[in-house]
PDB file of N, CA and C in Angstrom:
ATOM      1  N   MET A   1      56.231 -12.192-150.928  1.00  0.00           N
ATOM      2  CA  MET A   1      57.627 -11.871-151.294  1.00  0.00           C
ATOM      3  C   MET A   1      58.529 -12.921-152.173  1.00  0.00           C
ATOM      4  N   ILE A   2      58.702 -14.014-151.142  1.00  0.00           N
ATOM      5  CA  ILE A   2      59.685 -14.769-152.104  1.00  0.00           C
ATOM      6  C   ILE A   2      59.258 -14.973-153.676  1.00  0.00           C
ATOM      7  N   GLU A   3      57.857 -15.342-153.330  1.00  0.00           N
ATOM      8  CA  GLU A   3      57.157 -15.707-154.850  1.00  0.00           C
ATOM      9  C   GLU A   3      57.624 -14.674-155.981  1.00  0.00           C
ATOM     10  N   LEU A   4      57.650 -13.450-155.436  1.00  0.00           N
ATOM     11  CA  LEU A   4      57.615 -12.052-156.443  1.00  0.00           C
ATOM     12  C   LEU A   4      59.634 -12.252-157.276  1.00  0.00           C
ATOM     13  N   ILE A   5      60.388 -12.439-155.973  1.00  0.00           N
ATOM     14  CA  ILE A   5      61.347 -12.941-155.930  1.00  0.00           C
ATOM     15  C   ILE A   5      62.062 -13.839-157.118  1.00  0.00           C
ATOM     16  N   SER A   6      61.576 -14.543-156.635  1.00  0.00           N
ATOM     17  CA  SER A   6      61.245 -15.601-157.901  1.00  0.00           C
ATOM     18  C   SER A   6      61.004 -15.837-159.053  1.00  0.00           C
ATOM     19  N   LEU A   7      59.678 -15.364-159.165  1.00  0.00           N
ATOM     20  CA  LEU A   7      59.321 -15.629-160.827  1.00  0.00           C
ATOM     21  C   LEU A   7      60.109 -14.158-161.181  1.00  0.00           C
ATOM     22  N   ILE A   8      60.596 -13.124-160.317  1.00  0.00           N
ATOM     23  CA  ILE A   8      61.148 -12.286-161.585  1.00  0.00           C
ATOM     24  C   ILE A   8      62.946 -12.512-161.663  1.00  0.00           C
ATOM     25  N   ALA A   9      63.427 -13.711-160.980  1.00  0.00           N
ATOM     26  CA  ALA A   9      65.034 -14.262-161.048  1.00  0.00           C
ATOM     27  C   ALA A   9      64.533 -15.293-162.545  1.00  0.00           C
ATOM     28  N   LYS A  10      63.798 -16.525-162.288  1.00  0.00           N
ATOM     29  CA  LYS A  10      63.704 -16.996-163.200  1.00  0.00           C
ATOM     30  C   LYS A  10      63.323 -16.490-164.104  1.00  0.00           C
ATOM     31  N   SER A  11      63.047 -15.609-164.873  1.00  0.00           N
ATOM     32  CA  SER A  11      62.700 -15.283-166.088  1.00  0.00           C
ATOM     33  C   SER A  11      63.898 -14.525-167.045  1.00  0.00           C
ATOM     34  N   LEU A  12      65.282 -14.503-165.929  1.00  0.00           N
ATOM     35  CA  LEU A  12      65.983 -13.765-165.947  1.00  0.00           C
ATOM     36  C   LEU A  12      67.350 -15.032-166.885  1.00  0.00           C
ATOM     37  N   VAL A  13      67.235 -15.934-166.369  1.00  0.00           N
ATOM     38  CA  VAL A  13      68.390 -17.233-166.245  1.00  0.00           C
ATOM     39  C   VAL A  13      68.361 -18.465-166.971  1.00  0.00           C
ATOM     40  N   LYS A  14      68.903 -18.750-167.461  1.00  0.00           N
ATOM     41  CA  LYS A  14      69.066 -19.792-168.188  1.00  0.00           C
ATOM     42  C   LYS A  14      68.725 -21.051-167.420  1.00  0.00           C
ATOM     43  N   GLN A  15      69.125 -21.103-166.059  1.00  0.00           N
ATOM     44  CA  GLN A  15      68.665 -22.491-165.238  1.00  0.00           C
ATOM     45  C   GLN A  15      67.800 -21.820-164.607  1.00  0.00           C
ATOM     46  N   PRO A  16      66.706 -22.063-164.691  1.00  0.00           N
ATOM     47  CA  PRO A  16      65.436 -21.717-163.405  1.00  0.00           C
ATOM     48  C   PRO A  16      65.371 -22.364-162.521  1.00  0.00           C
ATOM     49  N   ASP A  17      65.508 -23.730-162.527  1.00  0.00           N
ATOM     50  CA  ASP A  17      65.703 -24.417-161.547  1.00  0.00           C
ATOM     51  C   ASP A  17      66.725 -24.628-160.637  1.00  0.00           C
ATOM     52  N   ALA A  18      67.646 -23.962-160.763  1.00  0.00           N
ATOM     53  CA  ALA A  18      68.279 -23.365-159.841  1.00  0.00           C
ATOM     54  C   ALA A  18      68.524 -22.155-159.125  1.00  0.00           C
ATOM     55  N   VAL A  19      67.182 -21.353-159.457  1.00  0.00           N
ATOM     56  CA  VAL A  19      66.996 -20.197-158.396  1.00  0.00           C
ATOM     57  C   VAL A  19      66.016 -20.846-157.316  1.00  0.00           C
ATOM     58  N   SER A  20      66.932 -20.290-156.213  1.00  0.00           N
ATOM     59  CA  SER A  20      65.830 -20.554-155.005  1.00  0.00           C
ATOM     60  C   SER A  20      66.191 -19.289-153.839  1.00  0.00           C
ATOM     61  N   VAL A  21      64.801 -18.833-153.179  1.00  0.00           N
ATOM     62  CA  VAL A  21      65.178 -17.294-152.419  1.00  0.00           C
ATOM     63  C   VAL A  21      65.074 -18.086-150.846  1.00  0.00           C
ATOM     64  N   THR A  22      65.774 -17.387-149.867  1.00  0.00           N
ATOM     65  CA  THR A  22      65.430 -17.659-148.575  1.00  0.00           C
ATOM     66  C   THR A  22      65.551 -16.516-148.029  1.00  0.00           C
ATOM     67  N   MET A  23      64.479 -16.358-146.494  1.00  0.00           N
ATOM     68  CA  MET A  23      64.129 -15.602-145.769  1.00  0.00           C
ATOM     69  C   MET A  23      64.674 -15.513-144.006  1.00  0.00           C
ATOM     70  N   VAL A  24      65.535 -14.546-143.997  1.00  0.00           N
ATOM     71  CA  VAL A  24      66.349 -14.567-142.742  1.00  0.00           C
ATOM     72  C   VAL A  24      65.402 -13.496-142.124  1.00  0.00           C
ATOM     73  N   GLN A  25      65.313 -13.225-140.853  1.00  0.00           N
ATOM     74  CA  GLN A  25      64.478 -12.410-140.099  1.00  0.00           C
ATOM     75  C   GLN A  25      65.634 -11.813-139.231  1.00  0.00           C
ATOM     76  N   LYS A  26      66.082 -10.722-139.245  1.00  0.00           N
ATOM     77  CA  LYS A  26      66.714  -9.579-138.109  1.00  0.00           C
ATOM     78  C   LYS A  26      66.317  -8.817-137.675  1.00  0.00           C
ATOM     79  N   GLY A  27      65.406  -9.060-136.543  1.00  0.00           N
ATOM     80  CA  GLY A  27      64.784  -7.813-136.086  1.00  0.00           C
ATOM     81  C   GLY A  27      63.567  -7.576-136.649  1.00  0.00           C
ATOM     82  N   ASN A  28      63.255  -6.462-136.866  1.00  0.00           N
ATOM     83  CA  ASN A  28      62.452  -6.300-137.751  1.00  0.00           C
ATOM     84  C   ASN A  28      62.801  -6.333-139.386  1.00  0.00           C
ATOM     85  N   MET A  29      63.523  -7.027-139.541  1.00  0.00           N
ATOM     86  CA  MET A  29      64.269  -6.619-140.606  1.00  0.00           C
ATOM     87  C   MET A  29      64.003  -8.438-141.226  1.00  0.00           C
ATOM     88  N   GLU A  30      63.569  -8.084-142.914  1.00  0.00           N
ATOM     89  CA  GLU A  30      63.492  -9.165-143.733  1.00  0.00           C
ATOM     90  C   GLU A  30      64.965  -9.766-144.487  1.00  0.00           C
ATOM     91  N   ILE A  31      65.221  -9.870-144.303  1.00  0.00           N
ATOM     92  CA  ILE A  31      66.845 -10.203-145.608  1.00  0.00           C
ATOM     93  C   ILE A  31      66.191 -11.694-146.433  1.00  0.00           C
ATOM     94  N   TYR A  32      66.294 -11.036-147.719  1.00  0.00           N
ATOM     95  CA  TYR A  32      65.881 -12.174-148.710  1.00  0.00           C
ATOM     96  C   TYR A  32      66.743 -12.476-149.482  1.00  0.00           C
ATOM     97  N   GLU A  33      67.540 -13.685-149.457  1.00  0.00           N
ATOM     98  CA  GLU A  33      68.975 -14.272-150.095  1.00  0.00           C
ATOM     99  C   GLU A  33      68.454 -15.025-151.740  1.00  0.00           C
ATOM    100  N   LEU A  34      68.656 -14.216-152.383  1.00  0.00           N
ATOM    101  CA  LEU A  34      68.423 -14.683-153.413  1.00  0.00           C
ATOM    102  C   LEU A  34      69.549 -15.508-153.961  1.00  0.00           C
ATOM    103  N   HIS A  35      69.543 -17.118-154.476  1.00  0.00           N
ATOM    104  CA  HIS A  35      70.720 -17.989-154.470  1.00  0.00           C
ATOM    105  C   HIS A  35      70.336 -18.258-156.088  1.00  0.00           C
ATOM    106  N   VAL A  36      71.510 -18.719-157.431  1.00  0.00           N
ATOM    107  CA  VAL A  36      71.167 -18.544-158.577  1.00  0.00           C
ATOM    108  C   VAL A  36      73.028 -19.399-158.837  1.00  0.00           C
ATOM    109  N   ALA A  37      72.387 -20.254-160.393  1.00  0.00           N
ATOM    110  CA  ALA A  37      73.629 -20.360-160.630  1.00  0.00           C
ATOM    111  C   ALA A  37      74.822 -19.393-160.890  1.00  0.00           C
ATOM    112  N   PRO A  38      76.419 -20.002-160.728  1.00  0.00           N
ATOM    113  CA  PRO A  38      77.483 -19.381-160.723  1.00  0.00           C
ATOM    114  C   PRO A  38      77.343 -18.464-162.293  1.00  0.00           C
ATOM    115  N   GLU A  39      76.768 -19.564-163.130  1.00  0.00           N
ATOM    116  CA  GLU A  39      76.904 -18.692-164.736  1.00  0.00           C
ATOM    117  C   GLU A  39      76.134 -17.717-164.979  1.00  0.00           C
ATOM    118  N   ASP A  40      74.833 -17.987-163.495  1.00  0.00           N
ATOM    119  CA  ASP A  40      73.572 -16.545-164.342  1.00  0.00           C
ATOM    120  C   ASP A  40      73.890 -15.485-163.599  1.00  0.00           C
ATOM    121  N   MET A  41      74.989 -15.468-162.559  1.00  0.00           N
ATOM    122  CA  MET A  41      75.231 -14.489-161.528  1.00  0.00           C
ATOM    123  C   MET A  41      75.160 -13.076-162.297  1.00  0.00           C
ATOM    124  N   GLY A  42      75.864 -13.297-163.807  1.00  0.00           N
ATOM    125  CA  GLY A  42      76.251 -11.822-164.487  1.00  0.00           C
ATOM    126  C   GLY A  42      74.635 -11.335-164.582  1.00  0.00           C
ATOM    127  N   LYS A  43      73.766 -12.204-165.516  1.00  0.00           N
ATOM    128  CA  LYS A  43      72.591 -11.767-165.571  1.00  0.00           C
ATOM    129  C   LYS A  43      71.556 -11.195-164.820  1.00  0.00           C
ATOM    130  N   VAL A  44      71.350 -11.618-163.307  1.00  0.00           N
ATOM    131  CA  VAL A  44      70.728 -11.130-162.504  1.00  0.00           C
ATOM    132  C   VAL A  44      71.594  -9.426-162.180  1.00  0.00           C
ATOM    133  N   ILE A  45      72.655  -9.990-162.046  1.00  0.00           N
ATOM    134  CA  ILE A  45      73.359  -8.395-161.394  1.00  0.00           C
ATOM    135  C   ILE A  45      73.010  -7.529-162.755  1.00  0.00           C
ATOM    136  N   GLY A  46      73.683  -7.919-163.600  1.00  0.00           N
ATOM    137  CA  GLY A  46      73.517  -6.864-164.820  1.00  0.00           C
ATOM    138  C   GLY A  46      74.349  -5.905-164.754  1.00  0.00           C
ATOM    139  N   LYS A  47      74.186  -5.122-165.839  1.00  0.00           N
ATOM    140  CA  LYS A  47      76.037  -3.936-165.990  1.00  0.00           C
ATOM    141  C   LYS A  47      75.564  -3.231-165.270  1.00  0.00           C
ATOM    142  N   GLN A  48      76.490  -2.783-164.141  1.00  0.00           N
ATOM    143  CA  GLN A  48      76.886  -2.013-163.544  1.00  0.00           C
ATOM    144  C   GLN A  48      75.454  -2.455-162.546  1.00  0.00           C
ATOM    145  N   GLY A  49      75.108  -3.060-162.168  1.00  0.00           N
ATOM    146  CA  GLY A  49      74.353  -4.023-160.995  1.00  0.00           C
ATOM    147  C   GLY A  49      72.497  -3.056-161.110  1.00  0.00           C
ATOM    148  N   ARG A  50      72.593  -2.878-162.839  1.00  0.00           N
ATOM    149  CA  ARG A  50      71.196  -2.457-162.849  1.00  0.00           C
ATOM    150  C   ARG A  50      69.710  -3.393-162.470  1.00  0.00           C
ATOM    151  N   ILE A  51      70.214  -4.363-162.816  1.00  0.00           N
ATOM    152  CA  ILE A  51      69.065  -5.521-162.839  1.00  0.00           C
ATOM    153  C   ILE A  51      69.081  -5.940-161.533  1.00  0.00           C
ATOM    154  N   ALA A  52      70.363  -5.631-160.931  1.00  0.00           N
ATOM    155  CA  ALA A  52      69.859  -6.107-158.935  1.00  0.00           C
ATOM    156  C   ALA A  52      69.300  -5.034-158.110  1.00  0.00           C
ATOM    157  N   LYS A  53      69.426  -3.753-159.435  1.00  0.00           N
ATOM    158  CA  LYS A  53      68.797  -2.293-157.912  1.00  0.00           C
ATOM    159  C   LYS A  53      67.048  -2.419-158.663  1.00  0.00           C
ATOM    160  N   ALA A  54      67.047  -2.427-160.046  1.00  0.00           N
ATOM    161  CA  ALA A  54      65.860  -2.689-160.287  1.00  0.00           C
ATOM    162  C   ALA A  54      65.067  -3.889-159.218  1.00  0.00           C
ATOM    163  N   ILE A  55      65.163  -5.201-159.597  1.00  0.00           N
ATOM    164  CA  ILE A  55      64.795  -6.415-158.671  1.00  0.00           C
ATOM    165  C   ILE A  55      64.606  -5.812-157.212  1.00  0.00           C
ATOM    166  N   ARG A  56      65.586  -5.016-156.043  1.00  0.00           N
ATOM    167  CA  ARG A  56      65.319  -4.382-155.162  1.00  0.00           C
ATOM    168  C   ARG A  56      64.378  -3.120-155.063  1.00  0.00           C
ATOM    169  N   ALA A  57      64.025  -2.452-156.064  1.00  0.00           N
ATOM    170  CA  ALA A  57      63.506  -1.332-155.800  1.00  0.00           C
ATOM    171  C   ALA A  57      61.647  -2.062-156.439  1.00  0.00           C
ATOM    172  N   VAL A  58      61.576  -2.490-156.951  1.00  0.00           N
ATOM    173  CA  VAL A  58      60.490  -3.657-157.303  1.00  0.00           C
ATOM    174  C   VAL A  58      59.603  -4.360-155.830  1.00  0.00           C
ATOM    175  N   VAL A  59      60.856  -4.977-155.466  1.00  0.00           N
ATOM    176  CA  VAL A  59      60.406  -5.790-153.842  1.00  0.00           C
ATOM    177  C   VAL A  59      60.235  -5.002-152.569  1.00  0.00           C
ATOM    178  N   LYS A  60      61.110  -3.739-152.688  1.00  0.00           N
ATOM    179  CA  LYS A  60      61.081  -2.807-151.925  1.00  0.00           C
ATOM    180  C   LYS A  60      59.795  -1.982-151.802  1.00  0.00           C
ATOM    181  N   ALA A  61      59.152  -1.642-153.476  1.00  0.00           N
ATOM    182  CA  ALA A  61      57.890  -1.298-153.341  1.00  0.00           C
ATOM    183  C   ALA A  61      56.894  -1.886-152.905  1.00  0.00           C
ATOM    184  N   ALA A  62      56.728  -2.901-153.182  1.00  0.00           N
ATOM    185  CA  ALA A  62      55.706  -4.286-152.330  1.00  0.00           C
ATOM    186  C   ALA A  62      55.754  -4.404-150.935  1.00  0.00           C
ATOM    187  N   ALA A  63      56.833  -4.245-150.475  1.00  0.00           N
ATOM    188  CA  ALA A  63      57.313  -3.916-149.234  1.00  0.00           C
ATOM    189  C   ALA A  63      56.821  -2.581-148.259  1.00  0.00           C
ATOM    190  N   ILE A  64      56.989  -1.524-149.383  1.00  0.00           N
ATOM    191  CA  ILE A  64      55.746  -0.757-148.485  1.00  0.00           C
ATOM    192  C   ILE A  64      54.857  -0.749-148.471  1.00  0.00           C
ATOM    193  N   LYS A  65      54.168  -1.496-148.976  1.00  0.00           N
ATOM    194  CA  LYS A  65      52.520  -1.985-149.002  1.00  0.00           C
ATOM    195  C   LYS A  65      51.936  -2.760-147.682  1.00  0.00           C
ATOM    196  N   GLU A  66      53.407  -3.374-147.703  1.00  0.00           N
ATOM    197  CA  GLU A  66      52.587  -3.939-146.221  1.00  0.00           C
ATOM    198  C   GLU A  66      53.491  -3.709-145.093  1.00  0.00           C
ATOM    199  N   ASN A  67      54.257  -2.444-145.466  1.00  0.00           N
ATOM    200  CA  ASN A  67      54.823  -1.774-143.593  1.00  0.00           C
ATOM    201  C   ASN A  67      55.867  -2.864-143.530  1.00  0.00           C
ATOM    202  N   LYS A  68      56.771  -3.611-144.130  1.00  0.00           N
ATOM    203  CA  LYS A  68      58.050  -3.867-144.640  1.00  0.00           C
ATOM    204  C   LYS A  68      58.960  -3.639-144.138  1.00  0.00           C
ATOM    205  N   LYS A  69      60.403  -3.935-143.669  1.00  0.00           N
ATOM    206  CA  LYS A  69      61.146  -3.350-143.877  1.00  0.00           C
ATOM    207  C   LYS A  69      62.201  -4.393-144.754  1.00  0.00           C
ATOM    208  N   ILE A  70      62.856  -4.276-145.491  1.00  0.00           N
ATOM    209  CA  ILE A  70      63.181  -5.966-146.489  1.00  0.00           C
ATOM    210  C   ILE A  70      64.481  -5.304-147.063  1.00  0.00           C
ATOM    211  N   SER A  71      65.207  -6.069-147.589  1.00  0.00           N
ATOM    212  CA  SER A  71      66.654  -6.428-148.137  1.00  0.00           C
ATOM    213  C   SER A  71      66.580  -7.177-148.998  1.00  0.00           C
ATOM    214  N   VAL A  72      67.369  -7.246-150.060  1.00  0.00           N
ATOM    215  CA  VAL A  72      67.666  -8.807-151.190  1.00  0.00           C
ATOM    216  C   VAL A  72      69.156  -8.391-151.236  1.00  0.00           C
ATOM    217  N   ASP A  73      69.797  -9.989-150.905  1.00  0.00           N
ATOM    218  CA  ASP A  73      71.398 -10.393-150.941  1.00  0.00           C
ATOM    219  C   ASP A  73      70.986 -11.476-152.009  1.00  0.00           C
ATOM    220  N   ILE A  74      71.830 -11.072-153.405  1.00  0.00           N
ATOM    221  CA  ILE A  74      72.090 -12.456-154.740  1.00  0.00           C
ATOM    222  C   ILE A  74      73.764 -12.669-153.916  1.00  0.00           C
ATOM    223  N   VAL A  75      72.956 -14.110-153.983  1.00  0.00           N
ATOM    224  CA  VAL A  75      74.031 -15.144-152.984  1.00  0.00           C
ATOM    225  C   VAL A  75      74.745 -16.208-154.511  1.00  0.00           C
TER     226      VAL A  75
END
């Protein structure tokens, strides 16, 4: 899952080396924190959060295959 989020984010930003993803386990839920450079934050979020919603939708679809509950936070 980390690789998927990282791949999507790196294709959107100007500084792909600044992209990192960490996973935090809380109970039965996995929370993935996406870290990008401050100047790339707008590109990852998109207008009205559309790109962020799309990233979350793709990752949640992949998680359903594995019967996992996940959340993606952009930090």
